[in-house]
Amino acid sequence: MTLTIALTMFIGKKLGFSKHFRALMASGNAVCGSSAIGASSPVINAEDNDKGISITIVNLTGTMLMFALIPIAGYFYNFETLQTSALLGGILQSVGQVIAAGSMVNHNVLEMATIFKIVRIVFLVIVVLWLSREFNNKELEMDTEFALEEEAYSKKKNKISVPWYIIGFFILCILFSFGLIPGEVSKTFKMISSKFEIVALAGIGMRVNISELIKQGPKASLYGLLVGLSQIIIAIILIKIFI
C-alpha cells in the first residue's frame, strides 16, 4: 500500500496533475476504490470535478485489472490459492472487483482474496488521517484564523471511523472460528453471497463513466494505466519475496 501511494503520487506529479487529484488517486488505488476516495475528499477539500474523475479512472482501472489479473495469476502461479489470492486481493481496487475476480478462479481464492482485501481496507483510517494531516496542517499554517481552523480540523478528524462492514467481518470471523455459527447457517449465507457477486459485477460496470474519461483526454487514461501496471509489478515482486 505504501509503495502504491508513493508511486501514484510520483507518477501523477510527473504527468502534471494537482496534489489533491493525486491524493485521491493514491487512496483509491491503494485502499478501496470509490469508498476511499469518498472518505479522503472531504479531509483534503478536493473539488467535485477531481473526485468524479478520480472515481471514474479508479473504477475503470480496477475493472480492466479484474480481467487482466486472471491470466497473469495462471501464468505466474498456476492459480495456487495463496499467491493468486495475494495478487487479486492486494491489487484490485474494490471489494466487488475482488469478489468477482476470485469467483472466476475458485471458492478458496475468493475467500482468501477477500481477506487480503479486508486487511487493506482496515488501513483506510490511517491513510485518511495521514492525508488529513498532510493537507490541513499546511492550510492551518497559512490561515490567519488559526484557532477556528484548528477546531474545524479536529472535528473533521474525529469523524473518521472504521467502515461498518469491516467491524462486521471481524465479528463474524471470530464467531465462526469459535464454532458459534452453525455449519448450515454458514452454508446458506455462502449461497446467498454468491448471488450478490452478480449484482456486484453489474454495479461495477454501472459506475464506470467512459464518456467522462474520454472527455479528460489521453493523459488521465495514461495515469490510470501506469498506476495499474505499477501495482502489478509491485505485487509480483512482493509475492516473490514473501510468499
XYZ file of N, CA and C in Angstrom:
729
model
N 0.818 -1.207 0.000
C 0.000 0.000 0.000
C 0.852 1.258 0.000
N 1.894 1.244 0.808
C 2.786 2.410 0.878
C 3.450 2.670 -0.465
N 3.908 1.598 -1.118
C 4.547 1.739 -2.429
C 3.549 2.232 -3.473
N 2.319 1.728 -3.413
C 1.285 2.170 -4.357
C 0.993 3.655 -4.190
N 0.861 4.107 -2.944
C 0.607 5.525 -2.680
C 1.763 6.380 -3.184
N 2.989 5.961 -2.870
C 4.170 6.736 -3.270
C 4.296 6.816 -4.785
N 4.119 5.686 -5.472
C 4.248 5.673 -6.930
C 3.113 6.435 -7.607
N 1.899 6.326 -7.064
C 0.765 7.061 -7.637
C 0.980 8.566 -7.518
N 1.456 9.016 -6.372
C 1.757 10.439 -6.188
C 2.881 10.880 -7.129
N 3.899 10.034 -7.274
C 5.048 10.362 -8.125
C 4.651 10.424 -9.600
N 3.926 9.411 -10.077
C 3.506 9.374 -11.483
C 2.606 10.562 -11.798
N 1.654 10.846 -10.903
C 0.749 11.972 -11.114
C 1.469 13.301 -11.162
N 2.493 13.442 -10.335
C 3.279 14.681 -10.332
C 4.020 14.851 -11.646
N 4.594 13.768 -12.155
C 5.317 13.817 -13.423
C 4.385 14.131 -14.593
N 3.119 13.703 -14.475
C 2.147 13.965 -15.537
C 1.478 15.331 -15.386
N 1.769 16.037 -14.297
C 1.272 17.397 -14.124
C -0.084 17.524 -13.456
N -0.540 16.490 -12.751
C -1.821 16.573 -12.052
C -1.649 17.276 -10.700
N -2.740 17.864 -10.209
C -2.696 18.581 -8.936
C -2.472 17.612 -7.776
N -1.994 18.153 -6.654
C -1.726 17.317 -5.483
C -3.013 16.708 -4.936
N -4.108 17.463 -4.975
C -5.384 16.953 -4.484
C -5.847 15.759 -5.322
N -5.734 15.896 -6.639
C -6.154 14.811 -7.528
C -5.273 13.578 -7.333
N -3.979 13.799 -7.170
C -3.044 12.689 -6.950
C -3.350 11.968 -5.637
N -3.724 12.740 -4.624
C -4.052 12.137 -3.325
C -5.293 11.252 -3.424
N -6.295 11.707 -4.175
C -7.499 10.900 -4.366
C -7.180 9.620 -5.129
N -6.360 9.740 -6.163
C -5.952 8.567 -6.934
C -5.162 7.589 -6.065
N -4.303 8.126 -5.215
C -3.474 7.279 -4.352
C -4.327 6.495 -3.363
N -5.263 7.175 -2.707
C -6.109 6.485 -1.725
C -7.033 5.486 -2.403
N -7.575 5.859 -3.564
C -8.488 4.966 -4.274
C -7.829 3.693 -4.754
N -6.619 3.819 -5.292
C -5.912 2.646 -5.811
C -5.288 1.809 -4.704
N -4.817 2.449 -3.652
C -4.116 1.719 -2.592
C -5.062 1.031 -1.619
N -6.250 1.611 -1.403
C -7.107 1.091 -0.336
C -8.356 0.410 -0.891
N -9.391 1.175 -1.189
C -10.662 0.525 -1.562
C -11.490 1.354 -2.540
N -10.846 1.830 -3.602
C -11.576 2.451 -4.695
C -12.401 3.666 -4.323
N -13.653 3.669 -4.802
C -14.535 4.823 -4.614
C -14.766 5.153 -3.148
N -14.840 4.136 -2.295
C -15.067 4.374 -0.865
C -13.927 5.170 -0.250
N -12.701 4.831 -0.636
C -11.538 5.554 -0.118
C -11.505 6.982 -0.646
N -11.870 7.152 -1.911
C -11.918 8.499 -2.490
C -12.981 9.333 -1.786
N -14.139 8.714 -1.535
C -15.205 9.412 -0.825
C -14.813 9.805 0.585
N -14.027 8.952 1.250
C -13.580 9.256 2.613
C -12.467 10.292 2.628
N -11.655 10.313 1.575
C -10.493 11.208 1.532
C -10.834 12.616 1.058
N -11.782 12.723 0.136
C -12.050 14.021 -0.488
C -12.465 15.120 0.493
N -13.289 14.851 1.528
C -13.638 15.944 2.445
C -12.456 16.450 3.265
N -11.566 15.553 3.677
C -10.480 15.973 4.566
C -9.379 16.731 3.838
N -9.332 16.616 2.499
C -8.332 17.381 1.743
C -8.989 18.514 0.960
N -10.314 18.688 1.159
C -11.065 19.745 0.461
C -10.922 19.635 -1.053
N -11.089 18.423 -1.567
C -10.964 18.190 -3.009
C -12.179 18.736 -3.746
N -11.972 19.182 -4.965
C -13.063 19.675 -5.795
C -13.887 18.499 -6.313
N -15.173 18.770 -6.575
C -16.070 17.717 -7.058
C -15.586 17.132 -8.379
N -15.024 17.984 -9.231
C -14.539 17.512 -10.526
C -13.407 16.505 -10.355
N -12.466 16.821 -9.458
C -11.360 15.896 -9.184
C -11.881 14.583 -8.617
N -12.857 14.681 -7.730
C -13.436 13.480 -7.126
C -14.099 12.606 -8.187
N -14.881 13.229 -9.070
C -15.587 12.473 -10.104
C -14.652 11.788 -11.079
N -13.625 12.524 -11.515
C -12.683 11.954 -12.482
C -11.869 10.832 -11.854
N -11.431 11.035 -10.618
C -10.629 10.000 -9.955
C -11.444 8.728 -9.747
N -12.716 8.865 -9.393
C -13.577 7.691 -9.233
C -13.716 6.949 -10.554
N -13.895 7.707 -11.649
C -14.024 7.093 -12.969
C -12.766 6.330 -13.354
N -11.611 6.966 -13.174
C -10.347 6.329 -13.554
C -10.071 5.097 -12.694
N -10.278 5.225 -11.389
C -10.014 4.104 -10.482
C -10.940 2.929 -10.780
N -12.219 3.204 -11.025
C -13.156 2.129 -11.335
C -12.821 1.445 -12.654
N -12.452 2.239 -13.658
C -12.107 1.655 -14.954
C -10.824 0.841 -14.855
N -9.830 1.380 -14.144
C -8.572 0.652 -13.951
C -8.818 -0.671 -13.241
N -9.626 -0.625 -12.182
C -9.933 -1.843 -11.435
C -10.685 -2.864 -12.263
N -11.610 -2.389 -13.102
C -12.372 -3.298 -13.959
C -11.468 -3.988 -14.974
N -10.549 -3.233 -15.563
C -9.600 -3.819 -16.510
C -8.680 -4.822 -15.812
N -8.195 -4.461 -14.621
C -7.317 -5.363 -13.874
C -8.051 -6.627 -13.438
N -9.337 -6.494 -13.181
C -10.135 -7.633 -12.732
C -10.054 -8.790 -13.733
N -10.032 -8.447 -15.016
C -9.925 -9.468 -16.056
C -8.471 -9.774 -16.412
N -7.611 -8.771 -16.360
C -6.208 -8.964 -16.746
C -5.443 -9.824 -15.748
N -5.800 -9.744 -14.467
C -5.055 -10.468 -13.438
C -5.288 -11.974 -13.471
N -6.396 -12.410 -14.060
C -6.682 -13.849 -14.116
C -5.626 -14.594 -14.940
N -5.361 -14.197 -16.190
C -4.290 -14.885 -16.934
C -2.907 -14.686 -16.318
N -2.683 -13.535 -15.684
C -1.392 -13.297 -15.021
C -1.208 -14.282 -13.867
N -2.269 -14.486 -13.089
C -2.210 -15.446 -11.980
C -1.985 -16.863 -12.489
N -2.616 -17.184 -13.618
C -2.424 -18.509 -14.195
C -1.010 -18.722 -14.691
N -0.439 -17.690 -15.301
C 0.914 -17.799 -15.865
C 1.976 -17.881 -14.770
N 1.891 -16.999 -13.774
C 2.928 -16.929 -12.741
C 2.739 -17.958 -11.623
N 1.471 -18.248 -11.260
C 1.224 -19.045 -10.059
C 0.392 -20.302 -10.293
N -0.008 -20.523 -11.550
C -0.836 -21.696 -11.873
C -2.056 -21.779 -10.953
N -2.563 -20.613 -10.597
C -3.750 -20.466 -9.745
C -3.596 -21.097 -8.360
N -2.354 -21.137 -7.857
C -2.143 -21.548 -6.467
C -2.903 -20.582 -5.554
N -3.580 -21.114 -4.554
C -4.521 -20.319 -3.761
C -3.885 -19.099 -3.102
N -2.789 -19.291 -2.376
C -2.210 -18.194 -1.605
C -1.678 -17.085 -2.508
N -0.889 -17.456 -3.518
C -0.298 -16.449 -4.401
C -1.363 -15.715 -5.221
N -2.315 -16.477 -5.758
C -3.382 -15.863 -6.555
C -4.236 -14.933 -5.703
N -4.531 -15.358 -4.487
C -5.332 -14.524 -3.576
C -4.600 -13.237 -3.222
N -3.291 -13.353 -2.987
C -2.495 -12.162 -2.672
C -2.464 -11.201 -3.848
N -2.381 -11.750 -5.061
C -2.358 -10.909 -6.261
C -3.672 -10.154 -6.425
N -4.783 -10.879 -6.343
C -6.097 -10.256 -6.541
C -6.460 -9.322 -5.390
N -6.335 -9.828 -4.169
C -6.708 -9.027 -3.005
C -5.767 -7.883 -2.727
N -4.527 -8.001 -3.197
C -3.538 -6.953 -2.957
C -3.514 -5.862 -4.002
N -4.202 -6.083 -5.137
C -4.165 -5.105 -6.227
C -5.524 -4.463 -6.477
N -6.557 -5.273 -6.636
C -7.846 -4.757 -7.098
C -8.406 -3.690 -6.164
N -9.087 -2.713 -6.772
C -9.454 -1.503 -6.045
C -10.661 -1.650 -5.129
N -11.651 -2.407 -5.518
C -12.862 -2.500 -4.696
C -13.120 -3.936 -4.264
N -13.915 -4.078 -3.215
C -14.276 -5.405 -2.724
C -15.039 -6.175 -3.793
N -15.934 -5.484 -4.496
C -16.713 -6.126 -5.552
C -15.839 -6.704 -6.644
N -14.787 -5.976 -7.009
C -13.870 -6.467 -8.034
C -13.102 -7.691 -7.549
N -12.708 -7.682 -6.283
C -12.005 -8.836 -5.707
C -12.913 -10.061 -5.697
N -14.151 -9.873 -5.283
C -15.107 -10.981 -5.239
C -15.365 -11.526 -6.640
N -15.552 -10.618 -7.602
C -15.815 -11.050 -8.977
C -14.628 -11.804 -9.560
N -13.416 -11.268 -9.364
C -12.215 -11.919 -9.900
C -11.955 -13.247 -9.200
N -12.119 -13.278 -7.877
C -11.906 -14.512 -7.130
C -12.859 -15.611 -7.545
N -14.104 -15.238 -7.827
C -15.099 -16.231 -8.236
C -14.796 -16.806 -9.613
N -13.997 -16.093 -10.413
C -13.590 -16.622 -11.716
C -12.565 -17.751 -11.575
N -11.894 -17.805 -10.427
C -10.871 -18.837 -10.200
C -11.492 -20.009 -9.447
N -11.698 -19.858 -8.147
C -12.394 -20.877 -7.355
C -12.804 -20.277 -6.013
N -13.553 -21.048 -5.241
C -14.106 -20.518 -3.992
C -13.022 -20.234 -2.961
N -11.992 -21.063 -2.914
C -10.910 -20.839 -1.945
C -10.191 -19.519 -2.206
N -9.926 -19.251 -3.485
C -9.287 -17.984 -3.856
C -10.208 -16.818 -3.524
N -11.491 -16.990 -3.781
C -12.469 -15.941 -3.466
C -12.412 -15.572 -1.990
N -12.419 -16.559 -1.120
C -12.422 -16.295 0.320
C -11.116 -15.659 0.790
N -9.974 -16.209 0.344
C -8.692 -15.696 0.818
C -8.377 -14.328 0.219
N -8.734 -14.116 -1.045
C -8.510 -12.812 -1.672
C -9.311 -11.730 -0.957
N -10.515 -12.078 -0.515
C -11.344 -11.133 0.240
C -10.674 -10.754 1.554
N -10.026 -11.719 2.205
C -9.316 -11.429 3.455
C -8.158 -10.470 3.203
N -7.387 -10.713 2.125
C -6.305 -9.795 1.765
C -6.856 -8.385 1.543
N -8.002 -8.308 0.872
C -8.609 -7.008 0.583
C -9.077 -6.319 1.862
N -9.691 -7.078 2.756
C -10.182 -6.514 4.009
C -9.038 -5.921 4.828
N -7.897 -6.590 4.815
C -6.725 -6.071 5.534
C -6.341 -4.702 4.989
N -6.400 -4.538 3.660
C -6.109 -3.230 3.063
C -7.121 -2.183 3.523
N -8.387 -2.570 3.571
C -9.433 -1.614 3.938
C -9.270 -1.139 5.375
N -8.779 -2.015 6.242
C -8.557 -1.631 7.638
C -7.646 -0.411 7.726
N -6.710 -0.302 6.782
C -5.752 0.803 6.798
C -6.328 2.101 6.221
N -7.607 2.082 5.834
C -8.243 3.300 5.321
C -8.166 4.429 6.341
N -8.402 4.096 7.602
C -8.372 5.113 8.662
C -7.004 5.787 8.719
N -5.942 4.994 8.643
C -4.582 5.540 8.712
C -4.289 6.421 7.509
N -4.701 5.965 6.318
C -4.458 6.738 5.095
C -5.193 8.068 5.142
N -6.459 8.042 5.569
C -7.250 9.276 5.639
C -6.678 10.227 6.682
N -6.257 9.700 7.820
C -5.639 10.546 8.845
C -4.353 11.184 8.331
N -3.561 10.409 7.602
C -2.322 10.945 7.037
C -2.614 12.061 6.037
N -3.580 11.841 5.151
C -3.950 12.871 4.179
C -4.496 14.107 4.885
N -5.288 13.884 5.922
C -5.851 14.998 6.680
C -4.751 15.865 7.277
N -3.755 15.235 7.882
C -2.640 15.985 8.467
C -1.791 16.641 7.381
N -1.541 15.912 6.311
C -0.693 16.409 5.227
C -1.250 17.680 4.611
N -2.573 17.709 4.384
C -3.186 18.851 3.712
C -3.625 19.931 4.691
N -4.251 19.541 5.795
C -4.807 20.536 6.708
C -3.755 21.264 7.523
N -2.662 20.604 7.852
C -1.597 21.282 8.595
C -1.032 22.451 7.798
N -0.879 22.254 6.486
C -0.349 23.323 5.637
C -1.346 24.466 5.517
N -2.638 24.106 5.448
C -3.657 25.147 5.358
C -3.725 25.951 6.653
N -3.573 25.255 7.768
C -3.638 25.942 9.058
C -2.491 26.925 9.231
N -1.331 26.571 8.723
C -0.169 27.445 8.844
C -0.359 28.737 8.055
N -1.131 28.666 6.979
C -1.327 29.818 6.104
C -2.539 30.650 6.511
N -3.393 30.105 7.356
C -4.646 30.779 7.698
C -4.462 31.673 8.911
N -4.989 32.896 8.831
C -4.860 33.832 9.950
C -5.772 33.447 11.113
N -6.887 32.776 10.804
C -7.802 32.353 11.861
C -7.427 30.934 12.283
N -6.263 30.831 12.863
C -5.682 29.513 13.176
C -6.566 28.714 14.131
N -7.046 29.331 15.190
C -7.794 28.606 16.215
C -9.082 28.011 15.659
N -9.803 28.810 14.856
C -11.051 28.323 14.290
C -10.803 27.172 13.331
N -9.762 27.313 12.511
C -9.438 26.257 11.554
C -8.989 24.991 12.277
N -8.243 25.165 13.350
C -7.761 24.004 14.100
C -8.934 23.251 14.726
N -9.912 23.996 15.218
C -11.091 23.362 15.803
C -11.871 22.592 14.743
N -12.019 23.210 13.564
C -12.725 22.544 12.469
C -11.983 21.292 12.028
N -10.666 21.384 11.987
C -9.830 20.240 11.597
C -9.978 19.094 12.596
N -10.006 19.430 13.887
C -10.140 18.403 14.917
C -11.484 17.692 14.804
N -12.543 18.472 14.548
C -13.862 17.870 14.395
C -13.894 16.949 13.188
N -13.257 17.389 12.106
C -13.222 16.596 10.883
C -12.473 15.300 11.116
N -11.364 15.398 11.847
C -10.543 14.222 12.112
C -11.304 13.221 12.970
N -12.086 13.740 13.908
C -12.811 12.856 14.811
C -13.928 12.092 14.110
N -14.342 12.559 12.928
C -15.409 11.890 12.200
C -14.920 10.637 11.481
N -13.613 10.491 11.335
C -13.064 9.355 10.619
C -13.276 8.094 11.444
N -13.858 7.078 10.834
C -14.144 5.848 11.568
C -13.925 4.639 10.673
N -13.851 3.486 11.313
C -13.692 2.242 10.570
C -15.017 1.901 9.896
N -15.019 1.538 8.595
C -16.260 1.163 7.918
C -16.989 0.048 8.662
N -18.321 0.126 8.693
C -19.122 -0.807 9.486
C -18.936 -2.241 9.035
N -18.747 -2.464 7.717
C -18.642 -3.836 7.236
C -17.327 -4.492 7.653
N -16.306 -3.669 7.960
C -15.050 -4.224 8.469
C -15.271 -4.790 9.872
N -15.990 -4.023 10.695
C -16.292 -4.482 12.053
C -17.113 -5.767 12.002
N -18.136 -5.772 11.136
C -18.972 -6.961 10.987
C -18.188 -8.164 10.505
N -17.256 -7.920 9.578
C -16.424 -9.000 9.037
C -15.634 -9.684 10.149
N -14.974 -8.891 10.985
C -14.143 -9.464 12.040
C -14.979 -10.139 13.128
N -16.135 -9.573 13.433
C -17.007 -10.196 14.436
C -17.456 -11.578 13.968
N -17.888 -11.656 12.697
C -18.352 -12.934 12.162
C -17.210 -13.937 12.018
N -16.005 -13.444 11.684
C -14.835 -14.328 11.609
C -14.560 -14.978 12.963
N -14.627 -14.168 14.011
C -14.374 -14.678 15.364
C -15.454 -15.677 15.775
N -16.717 -15.323 15.502
C -17.823 -16.213 15.867
C -17.719 -17.551 15.145
N -17.387 -17.495 13.841
C -17.281 -18.736 13.062
C -16.080 -19.566 13.510
N -14.971 -18.885 13.825
C -13.753 -19.584 14.254
C -13.968 -20.350 15.552
N -14.819 -19.818 16.420
C -15.092 -20.480 17.698
C -16.293 -21.429 17.616
N -16.782 -21.651 16.399
C -17.872 -22.603 16.209
C -19.217 -22.126 16.696
N -19.387 -20.805 16.815
C -20.647 -20.256 17.320
C -21.685 -20.060 16.221
N -21.254 -20.218 14.963
C -22.186 -20.138 13.837
C -22.332 -21.542 13.255
N -23.534 -22.113 13.256
C -23.737 -23.472 12.741
C -23.330 -23.594 11.274
N -22.883 -24.765 10.879
C -22.447 -25.006 9.507
C -23.534 -24.755 8.485
N -24.778 -25.126 8.816
C -25.891 -24.931 7.885
C -26.157 -23.449 7.641
N -26.036 -22.659 8.709
C -26.227 -21.206 8.569
C -25.137 -20.623 7.681
N -23.895 -21.055 7.914
C -22.769 -20.587 7.102
C -22.957 -20.965 5.640
N -23.409 -22.187 5.396
C -23.626 -22.661 4.023
C -24.699 -21.837 3.321
N -25.754 -21.508 4.057
C -26.841 -20.706 3.483
C -26.357 -19.316 3.094
N -25.581 -18.691 3.983
C -25.078 -17.349 3.696
C -24.080 -17.353 2.541
N -23.294 -18.422 2.404
C -22.370 -18.532 1.271
C -23.141 -18.609 -0.042
N -24.258 -19.343 -0.033
C -25.077 -19.464 -1.225
C -25.688 -18.114 -1.594
N -26.154 -17.383 -0.574
C -26.732 -16.058 -0.817
C -25.671 -15.094 -1.340
N -24.469 -15.145 -0.744
C -23.401 -14.224 -1.149
C -22.983 -14.443 -2.589
N -23.062 -15.698 -3.061
C -22.687 -15.977 -4.450
C -23.621 -15.268 -5.422
N -24.889 -15.082 -5.017
C -25.843 -14.361 -5.864
C -25.509 -12.870 -5.911
N -25.022 -12.350 -4.795
C -24.672 -10.934 -4.748
C -23.428 -10.628 -5.579
N -22.627 -11.652 -5.894
C -21.457 -11.435 -6.743
C -21.885 -10.906 -8.109
N -23.008 -11.418 -8.615
C -23.528 -10.964 -9.908
C -23.940 -9.503 -9.817
N -24.618 -9.145 -8.721
C -25.042 -7.760 -8.509
C -23.829 -6.842 -8.398
N -22.792 -7.302 -7.682
C -21.573 -6.501 -7.513
C -20.910 -6.231 -8.852
N -20.840 -7.250 -9.701
C -20.214 -7.093 -11.010
C -20.995 -6.108 -11.871
N -22.337 -6.189 -11.808
C -23.168 -5.245 -12.558
C -22.973 -3.825 -12.043
N -22.874 -3.692 -10.715
C -22.661 -2.372 -10.115
C -21.345 -1.756 -10.538
N -20.310 -2.579 -10.647
C -19.002 -2.085 -11.093
C -19.117 -1.498 -12.486
N -19.812 -2.214 -13.363
C -19.972 -1.735 -14.735
C -20.722 -0.420 -14.808
N -21.736 -0.254 -13.969
C -22.542 0.966 -13.997
C -21.826 2.170 -13.401
N -20.741 1.941 -12.645
C -20.008 3.052 -12.035
C -18.885 3.568 -12.926
N -18.615 2.894 -14.035
C -17.554 3.332 -14.939
C -18.135 4.290 -15.966
N -17.752 5.557 -15.894
C -18.251 6.593 -16.790
C -17.242 6.802 -17.919
N -17.434 6.089 -19.019
C -16.489 6.139 -20.132
C -16.454 7.523 -20.769
N -17.630 8.159 -20.927
C -17.689 9.463 -21.590
C -16.898 10.513 -20.825
N -16.959 10.456 -19.481
C -16.211 11.407 -18.657
C -14.715 11.190 -18.816
N -14.320 9.924 -18.928
C -12.902 9.613 -19.085
C -12.391 10.091 -20.435
N -13.174 9.878 -21.493
C -12.777 10.317 -22.833
C -12.631 11.829 -22.869
N -13.533 12.526 -22.169
C -13.501 13.991 -22.140
C -12.215 14.516 -21.520
N -11.642 13.770 -20.584
C -10.420 14.211 -19.905
C -9.169 14.011 -20.750
N -9.301 13.245 -21.844
C -8.159 13.084 -22.732
C -7.262 11.922 -22.365
N -6.255 11.700 -23.194
C -5.383 10.528 -23.011
C -4.513 10.583 -21.760
N -4.241 11.785 -21.232
C -3.345 11.876 -20.079
C -3.938 11.202 -18.847
N -5.241 11.377 -18.639
C -5.897 10.739 -17.498
C -5.901 9.223 -17.658
N -6.140 8.767 -18.891
C -6.117 7.329 -19.159
C -4.724 6.764 -18.934
N -3.712 7.512 -19.368
C -2.328 7.079 -19.184
C -1.990 6.967 -17.699
N -2.489 7.912 -16.911
C -2.253 7.894 -15.465
C -2.777 6.595 -14.851
N -4.029 6.265 -15.175
C -4.622 5.039 -14.657
C -3.879 3.797 -15.108
N -3.455 3.789 -16.379
C -2.725 2.638 -16.920
C -1.389 2.441 -16.215
N -0.648 3.524 -16.024
C 0.665 3.438 -15.379
C 0.552 3.002 -13.921
N -0.477 3.505 -13.241
C -0.692 3.099 -11.848
C -1.021 1.607 -11.777
N -1.892 1.148 -12.684
C -2.252 -0.266 -12.712
C -1.061 -1.167 -12.974
N -0.229 -0.793 -13.942
C 0.980 -1.566 -14.249
C 1.940 -1.577 -13.061
N 2.048 -0.427 -12.398
C 2.924 -0.338 -11.221
C 2.453 -1.275 -10.117
N 1.139 -1.333 -9.914
C 0.587 -2.217 -8.889
C 0.889 -3.687 -9.190
N 0.776 -4.064 -10.457
C 1.056 -5.453 -10.845
C 2.513 -5.801 -10.573
N 3.414 -4.919 -10.981
C 4.849 -5.165 -10.792
C 5.197 -5.261 -9.310
N 4.662 -4.321 -8.514
C 4.920 -4.331 -7.067
C 4.423 -5.630 -6.441
N 3.198 -6.036 -6.810
C 2.608 -7.240 -6.222
C 3.416 -8.487 -6.569
N 3.818 -8.613 -7.822
C 4.586 -9.792 -8.246
C 5.914 -9.868 -7.494
N 6.574 -8.727 -7.336
C 7.859 -8.700 -6.616
C 7.673 -9.070 -5.147
N 6.671 -8.483 -4.496
C 6.438 -8.753 -3.070
C 6.006 -10.198 -2.825
N 5.182 -10.736 -3.725
C 4.771 -12.138 -3.593
C 5.977 -13.054 -3.758
N 6.859 -12.701 -4.692
C 8.082 -13.484 -4.909
C 8.963 -13.487 -3.656
N 9.021 -12.351 -2.973
C 9.888 -12.217 -1.796
C 9.299 -12.883 -0.559
N 8.000 -12.660 -0.321
C 7.413 -13.047 0.965
C 6.568 -14.324 0.945
N 6.163 -14.782 -0.227
C 5.278 -15.963 -0.268
C 5.963 -17.111 -1.020
